[in-house]
PDB file of C-alpha atoms in Angstrom:
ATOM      1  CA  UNK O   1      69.042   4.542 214.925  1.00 49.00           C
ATOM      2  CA  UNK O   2      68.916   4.231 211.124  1.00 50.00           C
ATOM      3  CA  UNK O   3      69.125   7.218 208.838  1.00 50.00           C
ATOM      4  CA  UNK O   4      66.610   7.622 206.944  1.00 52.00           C
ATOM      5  CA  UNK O   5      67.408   8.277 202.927  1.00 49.00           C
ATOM      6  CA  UNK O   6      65.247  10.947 201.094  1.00 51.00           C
ATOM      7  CA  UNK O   7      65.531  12.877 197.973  1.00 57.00           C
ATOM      8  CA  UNK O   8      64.951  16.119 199.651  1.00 60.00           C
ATOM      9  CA  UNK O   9      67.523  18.412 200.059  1.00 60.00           C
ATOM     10  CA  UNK O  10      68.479  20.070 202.605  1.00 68.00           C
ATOM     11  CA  UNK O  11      67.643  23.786 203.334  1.00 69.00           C
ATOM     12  CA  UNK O  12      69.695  26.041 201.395  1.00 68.00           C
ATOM     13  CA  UNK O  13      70.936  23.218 199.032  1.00 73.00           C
ATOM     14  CA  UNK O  14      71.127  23.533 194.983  1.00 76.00           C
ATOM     15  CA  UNK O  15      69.638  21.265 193.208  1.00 75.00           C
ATOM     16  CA  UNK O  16      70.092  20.013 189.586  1.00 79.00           C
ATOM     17  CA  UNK O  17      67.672  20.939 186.512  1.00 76.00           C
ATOM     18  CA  UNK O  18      67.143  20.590 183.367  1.00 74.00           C
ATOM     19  CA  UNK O  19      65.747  22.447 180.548  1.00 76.00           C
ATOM     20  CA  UNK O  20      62.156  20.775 179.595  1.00 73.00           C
ATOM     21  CA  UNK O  21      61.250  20.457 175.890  1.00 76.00           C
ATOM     22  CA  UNK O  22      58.669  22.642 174.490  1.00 72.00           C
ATOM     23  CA  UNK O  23      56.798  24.031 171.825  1.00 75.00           C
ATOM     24  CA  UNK O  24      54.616  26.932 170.631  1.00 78.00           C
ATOM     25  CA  UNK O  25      50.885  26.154 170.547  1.00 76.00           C
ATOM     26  CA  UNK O  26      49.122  28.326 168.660  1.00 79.00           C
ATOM     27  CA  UNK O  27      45.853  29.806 170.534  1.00 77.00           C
ATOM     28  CA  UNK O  28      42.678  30.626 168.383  1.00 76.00           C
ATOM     29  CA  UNK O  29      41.354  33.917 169.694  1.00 74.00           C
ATOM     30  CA  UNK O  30      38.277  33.938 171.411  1.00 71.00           C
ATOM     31  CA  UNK O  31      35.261  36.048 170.202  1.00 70.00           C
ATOM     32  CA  UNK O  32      32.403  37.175 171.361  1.00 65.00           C
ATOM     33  CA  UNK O  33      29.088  35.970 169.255  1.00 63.00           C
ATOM     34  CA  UNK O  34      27.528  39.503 167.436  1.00 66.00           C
ATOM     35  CA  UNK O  35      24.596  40.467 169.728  1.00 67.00           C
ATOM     36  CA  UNK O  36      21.027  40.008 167.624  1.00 70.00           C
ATOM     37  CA  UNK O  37      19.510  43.216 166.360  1.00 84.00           C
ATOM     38  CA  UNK O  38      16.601  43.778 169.079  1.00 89.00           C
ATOM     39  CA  UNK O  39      13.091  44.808 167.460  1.00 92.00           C
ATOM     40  CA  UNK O  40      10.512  45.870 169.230  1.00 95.00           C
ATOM     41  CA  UNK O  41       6.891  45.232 167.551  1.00 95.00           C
ATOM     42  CA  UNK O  42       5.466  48.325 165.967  1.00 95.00           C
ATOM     43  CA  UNK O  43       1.893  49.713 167.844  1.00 96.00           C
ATOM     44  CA  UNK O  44      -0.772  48.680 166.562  1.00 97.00           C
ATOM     45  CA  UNK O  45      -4.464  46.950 166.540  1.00 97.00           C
ATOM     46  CA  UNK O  46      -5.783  43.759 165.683  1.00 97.00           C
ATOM     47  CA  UNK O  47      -8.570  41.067 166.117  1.00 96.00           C
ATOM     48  CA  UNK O  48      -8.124  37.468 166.761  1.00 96.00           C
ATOM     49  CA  UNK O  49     -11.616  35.510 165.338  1.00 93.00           C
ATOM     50  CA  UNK O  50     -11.196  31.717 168.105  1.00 87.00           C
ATOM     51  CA  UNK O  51     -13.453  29.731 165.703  1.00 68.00           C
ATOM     52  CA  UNK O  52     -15.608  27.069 167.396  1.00 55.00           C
ATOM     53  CA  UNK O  53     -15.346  28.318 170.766  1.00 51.00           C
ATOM     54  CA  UNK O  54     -18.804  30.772 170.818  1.00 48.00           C
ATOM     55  CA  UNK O  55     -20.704  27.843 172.765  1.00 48.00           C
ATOM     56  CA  UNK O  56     -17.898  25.923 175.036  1.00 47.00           C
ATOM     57  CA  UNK O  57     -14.155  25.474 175.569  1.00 48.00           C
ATOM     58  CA  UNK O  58     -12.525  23.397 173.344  1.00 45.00           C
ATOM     59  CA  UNK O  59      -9.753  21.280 174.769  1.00 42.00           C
ATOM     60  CA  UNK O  60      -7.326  22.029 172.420  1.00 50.00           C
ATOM     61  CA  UNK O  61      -4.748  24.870 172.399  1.00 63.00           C
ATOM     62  CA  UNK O  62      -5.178  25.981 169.566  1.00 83.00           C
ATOM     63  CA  UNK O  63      -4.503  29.994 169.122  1.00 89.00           C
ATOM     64  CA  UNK O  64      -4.914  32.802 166.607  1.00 93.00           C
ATOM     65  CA  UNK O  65      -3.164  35.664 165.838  1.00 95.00           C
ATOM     66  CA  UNK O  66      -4.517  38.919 166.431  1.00 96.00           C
ATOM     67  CA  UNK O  67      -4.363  40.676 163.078  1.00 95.00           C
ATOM     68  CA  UNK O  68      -0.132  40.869 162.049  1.00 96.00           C
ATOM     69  CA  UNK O  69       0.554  41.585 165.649  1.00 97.00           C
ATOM     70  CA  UNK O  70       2.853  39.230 167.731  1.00 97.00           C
ATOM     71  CA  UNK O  71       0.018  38.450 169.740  1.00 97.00           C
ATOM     72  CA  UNK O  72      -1.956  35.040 170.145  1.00 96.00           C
ATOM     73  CA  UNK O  73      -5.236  34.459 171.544  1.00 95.00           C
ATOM     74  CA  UNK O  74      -6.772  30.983 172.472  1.00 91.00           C
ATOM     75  CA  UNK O  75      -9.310  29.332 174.682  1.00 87.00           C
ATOM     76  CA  UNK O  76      -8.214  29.368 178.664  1.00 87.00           C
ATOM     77  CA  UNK O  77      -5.761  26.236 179.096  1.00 83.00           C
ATOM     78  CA  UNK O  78      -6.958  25.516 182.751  1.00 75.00           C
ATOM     79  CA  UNK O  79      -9.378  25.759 184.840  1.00 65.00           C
ATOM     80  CA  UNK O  80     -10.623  29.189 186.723  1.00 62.00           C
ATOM     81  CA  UNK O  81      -8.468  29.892 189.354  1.00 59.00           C
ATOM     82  CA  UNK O  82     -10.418  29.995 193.265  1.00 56.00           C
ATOM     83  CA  UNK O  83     -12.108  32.879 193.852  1.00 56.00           C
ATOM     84  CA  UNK O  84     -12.925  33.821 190.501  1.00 60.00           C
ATOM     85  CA  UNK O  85     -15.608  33.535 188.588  1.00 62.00           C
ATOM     86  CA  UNK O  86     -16.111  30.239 186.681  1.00 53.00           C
ATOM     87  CA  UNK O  87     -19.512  30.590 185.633  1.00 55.00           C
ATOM     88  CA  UNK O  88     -18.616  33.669 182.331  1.00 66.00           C
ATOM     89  CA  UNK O  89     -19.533  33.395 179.362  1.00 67.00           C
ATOM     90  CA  UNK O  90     -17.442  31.713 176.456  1.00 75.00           C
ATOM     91  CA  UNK O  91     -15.466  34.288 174.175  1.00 87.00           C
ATOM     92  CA  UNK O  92     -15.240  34.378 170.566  1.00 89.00           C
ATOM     93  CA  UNK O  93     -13.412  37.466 169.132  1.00 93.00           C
ATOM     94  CA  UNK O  94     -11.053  39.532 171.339  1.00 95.00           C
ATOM     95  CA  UNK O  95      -9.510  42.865 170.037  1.00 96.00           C
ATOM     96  CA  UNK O  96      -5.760  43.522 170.892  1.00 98.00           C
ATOM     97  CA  UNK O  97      -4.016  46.592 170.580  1.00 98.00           C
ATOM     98  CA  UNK O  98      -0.694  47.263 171.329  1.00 97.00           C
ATOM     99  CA  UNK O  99       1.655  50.367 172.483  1.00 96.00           C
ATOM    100  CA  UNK O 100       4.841  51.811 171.136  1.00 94.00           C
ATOM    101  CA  UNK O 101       7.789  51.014 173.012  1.00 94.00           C
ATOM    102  CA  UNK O 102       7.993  53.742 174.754  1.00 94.00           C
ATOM    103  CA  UNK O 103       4.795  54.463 176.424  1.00 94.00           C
ATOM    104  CA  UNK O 104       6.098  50.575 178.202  1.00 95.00           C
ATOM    105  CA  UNK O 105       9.459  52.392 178.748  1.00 93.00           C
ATOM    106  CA  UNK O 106       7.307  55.180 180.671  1.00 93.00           C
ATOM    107  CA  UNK O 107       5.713  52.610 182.928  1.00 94.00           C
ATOM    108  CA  UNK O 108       8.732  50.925 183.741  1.00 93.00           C
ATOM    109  CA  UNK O 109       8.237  48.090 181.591  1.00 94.00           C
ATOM    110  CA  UNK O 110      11.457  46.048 180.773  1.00 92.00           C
ATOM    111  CA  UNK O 111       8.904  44.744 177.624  1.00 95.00           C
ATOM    112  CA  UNK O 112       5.640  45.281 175.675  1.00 96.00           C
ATOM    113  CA  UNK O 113       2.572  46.711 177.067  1.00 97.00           C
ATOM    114  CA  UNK O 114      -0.908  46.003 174.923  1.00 98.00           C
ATOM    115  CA  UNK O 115      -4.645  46.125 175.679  1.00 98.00           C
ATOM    116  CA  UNK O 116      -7.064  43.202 175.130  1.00 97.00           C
ATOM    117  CA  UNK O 117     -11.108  43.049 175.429  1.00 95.00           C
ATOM    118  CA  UNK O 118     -13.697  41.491 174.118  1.00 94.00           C
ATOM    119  CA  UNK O 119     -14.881  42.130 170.768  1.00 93.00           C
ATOM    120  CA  UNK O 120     -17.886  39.615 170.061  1.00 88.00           C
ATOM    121  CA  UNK O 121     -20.372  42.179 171.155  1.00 86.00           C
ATOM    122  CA  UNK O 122     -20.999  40.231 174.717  1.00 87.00           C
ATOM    123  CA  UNK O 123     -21.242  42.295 177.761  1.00 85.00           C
ATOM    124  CA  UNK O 124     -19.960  39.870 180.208  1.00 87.00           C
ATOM    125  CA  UNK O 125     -16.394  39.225 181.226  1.00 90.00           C
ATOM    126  CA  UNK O 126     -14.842  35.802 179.631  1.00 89.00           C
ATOM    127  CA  UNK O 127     -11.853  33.903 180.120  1.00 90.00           C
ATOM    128  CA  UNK O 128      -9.000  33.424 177.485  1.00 91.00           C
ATOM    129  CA  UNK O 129      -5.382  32.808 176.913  1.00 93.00           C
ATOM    130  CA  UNK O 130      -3.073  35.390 175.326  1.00 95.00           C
ATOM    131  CA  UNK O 131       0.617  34.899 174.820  1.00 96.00           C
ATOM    132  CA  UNK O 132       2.848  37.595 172.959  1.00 97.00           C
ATOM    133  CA  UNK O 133       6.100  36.402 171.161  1.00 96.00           C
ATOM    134  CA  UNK O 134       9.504  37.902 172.114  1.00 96.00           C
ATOM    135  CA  UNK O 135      11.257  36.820 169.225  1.00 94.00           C
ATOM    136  CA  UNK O 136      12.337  40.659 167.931  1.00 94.00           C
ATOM    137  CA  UNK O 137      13.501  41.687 171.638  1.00 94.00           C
ATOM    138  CA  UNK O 138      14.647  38.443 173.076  1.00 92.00           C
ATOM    139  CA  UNK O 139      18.071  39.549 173.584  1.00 90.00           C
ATOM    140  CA  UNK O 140      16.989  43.430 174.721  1.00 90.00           C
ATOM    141  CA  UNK O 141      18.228  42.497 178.312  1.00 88.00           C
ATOM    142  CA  UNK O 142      20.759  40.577 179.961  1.00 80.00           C
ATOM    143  CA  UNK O 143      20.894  38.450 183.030  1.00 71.00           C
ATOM    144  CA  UNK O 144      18.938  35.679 181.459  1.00 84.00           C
ATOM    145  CA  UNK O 145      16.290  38.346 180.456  1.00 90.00           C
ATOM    146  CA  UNK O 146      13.632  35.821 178.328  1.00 91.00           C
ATOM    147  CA  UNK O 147      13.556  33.249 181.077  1.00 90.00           C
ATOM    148  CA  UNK O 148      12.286  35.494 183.595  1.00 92.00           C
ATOM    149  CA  UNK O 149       9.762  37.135 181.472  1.00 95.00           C
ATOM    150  CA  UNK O 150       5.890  37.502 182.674  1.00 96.00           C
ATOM    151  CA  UNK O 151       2.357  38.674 182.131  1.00 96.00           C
ATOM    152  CA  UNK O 152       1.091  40.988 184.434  1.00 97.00           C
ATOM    153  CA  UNK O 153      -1.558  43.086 184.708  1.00 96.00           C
ATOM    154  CA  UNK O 154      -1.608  47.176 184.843  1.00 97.00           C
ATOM    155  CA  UNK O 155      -4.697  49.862 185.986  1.00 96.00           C
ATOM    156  CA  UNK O 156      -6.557  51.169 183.166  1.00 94.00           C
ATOM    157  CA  UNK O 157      -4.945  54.828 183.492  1.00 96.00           C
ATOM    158  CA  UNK O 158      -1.502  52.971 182.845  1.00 96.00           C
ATOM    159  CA  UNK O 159      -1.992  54.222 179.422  1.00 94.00           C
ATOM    160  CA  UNK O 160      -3.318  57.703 180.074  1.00 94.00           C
ATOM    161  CA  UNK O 161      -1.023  58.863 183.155  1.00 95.00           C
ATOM    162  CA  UNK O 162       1.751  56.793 183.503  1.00 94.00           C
ATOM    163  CA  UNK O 163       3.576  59.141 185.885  1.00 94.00           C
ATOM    164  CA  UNK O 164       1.378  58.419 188.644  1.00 95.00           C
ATOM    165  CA  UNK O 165       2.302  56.022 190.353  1.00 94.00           C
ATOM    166  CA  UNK O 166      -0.865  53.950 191.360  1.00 95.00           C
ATOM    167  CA  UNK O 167      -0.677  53.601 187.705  1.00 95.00           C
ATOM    168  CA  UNK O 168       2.546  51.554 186.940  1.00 95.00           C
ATOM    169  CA  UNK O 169       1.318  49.222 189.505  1.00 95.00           C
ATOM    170  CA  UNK O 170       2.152  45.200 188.583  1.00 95.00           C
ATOM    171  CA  UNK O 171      -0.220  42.899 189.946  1.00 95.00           C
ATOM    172  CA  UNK O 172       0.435  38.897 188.011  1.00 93.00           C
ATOM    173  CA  UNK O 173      -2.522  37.705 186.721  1.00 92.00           C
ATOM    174  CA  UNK O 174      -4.251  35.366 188.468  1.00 87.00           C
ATOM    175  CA  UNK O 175      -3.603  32.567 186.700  1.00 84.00           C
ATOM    176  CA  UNK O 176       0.264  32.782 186.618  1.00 89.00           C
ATOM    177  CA  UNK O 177       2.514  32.745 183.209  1.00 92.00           C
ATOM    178  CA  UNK O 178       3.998  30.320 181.295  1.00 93.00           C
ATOM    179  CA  UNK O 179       6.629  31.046 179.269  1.00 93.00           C
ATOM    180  CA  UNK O 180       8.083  28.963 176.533  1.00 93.00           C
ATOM    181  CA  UNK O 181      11.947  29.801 176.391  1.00 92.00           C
ATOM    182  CA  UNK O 182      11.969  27.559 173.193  1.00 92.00           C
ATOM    183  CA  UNK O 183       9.243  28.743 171.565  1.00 93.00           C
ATOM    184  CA  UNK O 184      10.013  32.577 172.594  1.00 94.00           C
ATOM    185  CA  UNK O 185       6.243  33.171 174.101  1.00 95.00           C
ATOM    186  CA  UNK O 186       5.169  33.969 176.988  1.00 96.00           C
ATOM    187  CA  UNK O 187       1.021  33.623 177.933  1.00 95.00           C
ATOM    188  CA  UNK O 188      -1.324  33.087 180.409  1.00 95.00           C
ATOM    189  CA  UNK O 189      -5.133  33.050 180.908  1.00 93.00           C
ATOM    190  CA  UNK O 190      -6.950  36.377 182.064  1.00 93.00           C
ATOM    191  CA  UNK O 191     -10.459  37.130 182.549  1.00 92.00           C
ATOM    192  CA  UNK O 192     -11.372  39.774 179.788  1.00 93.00           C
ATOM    193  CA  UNK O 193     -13.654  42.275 181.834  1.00 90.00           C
ATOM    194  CA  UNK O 194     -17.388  42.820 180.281  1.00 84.00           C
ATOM    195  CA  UNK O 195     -17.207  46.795 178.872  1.00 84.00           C
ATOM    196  CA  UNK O 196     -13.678  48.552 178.931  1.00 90.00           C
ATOM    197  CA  UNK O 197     -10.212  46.819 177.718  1.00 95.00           C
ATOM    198  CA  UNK O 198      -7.709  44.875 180.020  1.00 97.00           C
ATOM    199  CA  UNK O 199      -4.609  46.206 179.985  1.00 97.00           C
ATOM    200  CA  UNK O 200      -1.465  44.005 180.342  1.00 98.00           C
ATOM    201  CA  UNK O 201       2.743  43.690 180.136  1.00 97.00           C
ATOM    202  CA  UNK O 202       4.951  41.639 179.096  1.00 96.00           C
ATOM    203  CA  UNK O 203       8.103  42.133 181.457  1.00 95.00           C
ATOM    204  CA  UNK O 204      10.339  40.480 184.319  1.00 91.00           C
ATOM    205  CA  UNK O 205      10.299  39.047 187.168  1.00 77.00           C
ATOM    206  CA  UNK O 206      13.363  38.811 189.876  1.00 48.00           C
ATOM    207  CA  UNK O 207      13.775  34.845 189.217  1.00 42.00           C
ATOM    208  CA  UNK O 208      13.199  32.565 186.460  1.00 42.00           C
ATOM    209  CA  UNK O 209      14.299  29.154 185.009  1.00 43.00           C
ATOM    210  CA  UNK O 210      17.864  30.326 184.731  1.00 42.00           C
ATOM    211  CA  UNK O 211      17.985  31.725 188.469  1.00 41.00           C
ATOM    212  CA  UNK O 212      17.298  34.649 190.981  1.00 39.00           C
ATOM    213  CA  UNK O 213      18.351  38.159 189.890  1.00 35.00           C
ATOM    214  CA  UNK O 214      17.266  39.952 192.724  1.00 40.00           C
ATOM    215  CA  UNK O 215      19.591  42.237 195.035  1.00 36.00           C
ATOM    216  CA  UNK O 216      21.012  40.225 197.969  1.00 35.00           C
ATOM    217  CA  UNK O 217      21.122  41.686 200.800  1.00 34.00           C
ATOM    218  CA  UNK O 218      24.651  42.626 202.511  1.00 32.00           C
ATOM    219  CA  UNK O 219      25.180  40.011 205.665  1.00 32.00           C
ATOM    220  CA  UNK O 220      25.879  41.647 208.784  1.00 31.00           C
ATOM    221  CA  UNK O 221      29.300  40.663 208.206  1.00 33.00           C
ATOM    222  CA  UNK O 222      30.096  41.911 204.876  1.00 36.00           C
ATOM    223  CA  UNK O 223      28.265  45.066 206.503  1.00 36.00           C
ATOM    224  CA  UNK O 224      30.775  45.341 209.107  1.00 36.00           C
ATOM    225  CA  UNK O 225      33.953  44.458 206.741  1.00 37.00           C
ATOM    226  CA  UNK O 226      32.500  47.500 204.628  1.00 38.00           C
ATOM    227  CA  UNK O 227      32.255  50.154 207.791  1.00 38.00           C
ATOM    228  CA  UNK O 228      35.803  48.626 208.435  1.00 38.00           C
ATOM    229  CA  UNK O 229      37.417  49.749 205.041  1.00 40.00           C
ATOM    230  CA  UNK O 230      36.128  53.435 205.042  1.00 38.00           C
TER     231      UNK O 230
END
């Protein structure tokens, strides 16, 4: 039988070496980008006048800022969402007013919490779109914190007894959220009831564009690896 010729050695064996050139490469540090200063927006009240929308909705998106709040307010951009009422009539001023951050850090508000109703003397409800800019607090949060961010709406004794529970209840609004990540906004149509102010949030959600944040579960294995090590 032929032998067969390697270049391993055998077991045990030395083998020869040599020293490999080399050379110092300096490394540039890494560092970690300054955090931006959050601001939250300062409480406060203002009207937003939608010119040429007190007989129909126009089909542009056009929106205007309530007062010199971070607050926009526009004609609805779709259509009324089933099972509500389609048939209210057309708004034309709507008065905003919003909270200091703390009476949102009360309710359990990762966000802003503000009121909006009607303010062109019409006792019906009426649709519109409001969207809030995030700008001063975008980076208030982490774990992807502006893509995940919401519109929802709160009981009208949010404001007045925010211990009780019933009264930090979420419920989205009916006609789900959009939020621009590029433009730092975040809106979405509501219905504007007839005599008392809506009251809404600005906050997060478990998932969003950037992906899930919510707790997973431990799987009945990791469960049982866990009662193993204590």
């Amino acid at each position: 039988v032929p032998r067969r010729v390697g270049t391993s050695a055998a077991p045990g064996a030395s083998v020869p070496v040599h020293a490999v050139p080399h050379r110092i490469v300096p490394i540039t540090a890494m560092t970690t980008p300054p955090k931006a200063a959050v601001s939250w927006p300062s409480a406060g009240t203002g009207t937003a006048v939608l010119a040429d929308y007190r007989t129909a909705r126009p089909a542009s998106a056009q929106q205007f800022q309530a007062g010199h709040l971070p607050v926009w307010v526009g004609a609805p951009t779709t259509a009324a969402p089933a099972g509500t009422d389609a048939s209210v009539a057309a708004v034309s001023q709507v008065r905003v007013s919003l909270t200091a951050h703390p009476a949102a850090t009360a309710l359990g508000v990762a966000g802003v919490v503000l009121t909006a109703g009607r303010a062109d003397r019409v006792t019906t409800p009426g649709w519109a779109h409001i969207s809030v800019s995030y700008q001063g607090f975008a980076d208030a949060y982490g774990g992807d914190y502006v893509s995940r961010l919401r519109i929802v709406e709160l009981p009208a004794c949010a404001l007045t007894t925010p211990q009780v529970a019933r009264c930090r209840q979420q419920t989205p609004v009916p006609a789900g959220s959009v939020d621009d990540v590029r433009a730092q906004r975040v809106g979405a149509d509501v219905l504007l009831p007839a005599s008392v102010d809506l009251v809404l949030a600005v906050t997060t959600s478990a998932s969003g564009s950037a992906g899930n944040f919510t707790a997973s579960p431990l799987s009945e294995i990791g469960r049982a690896s866990c009662r193993e090590r204590v």
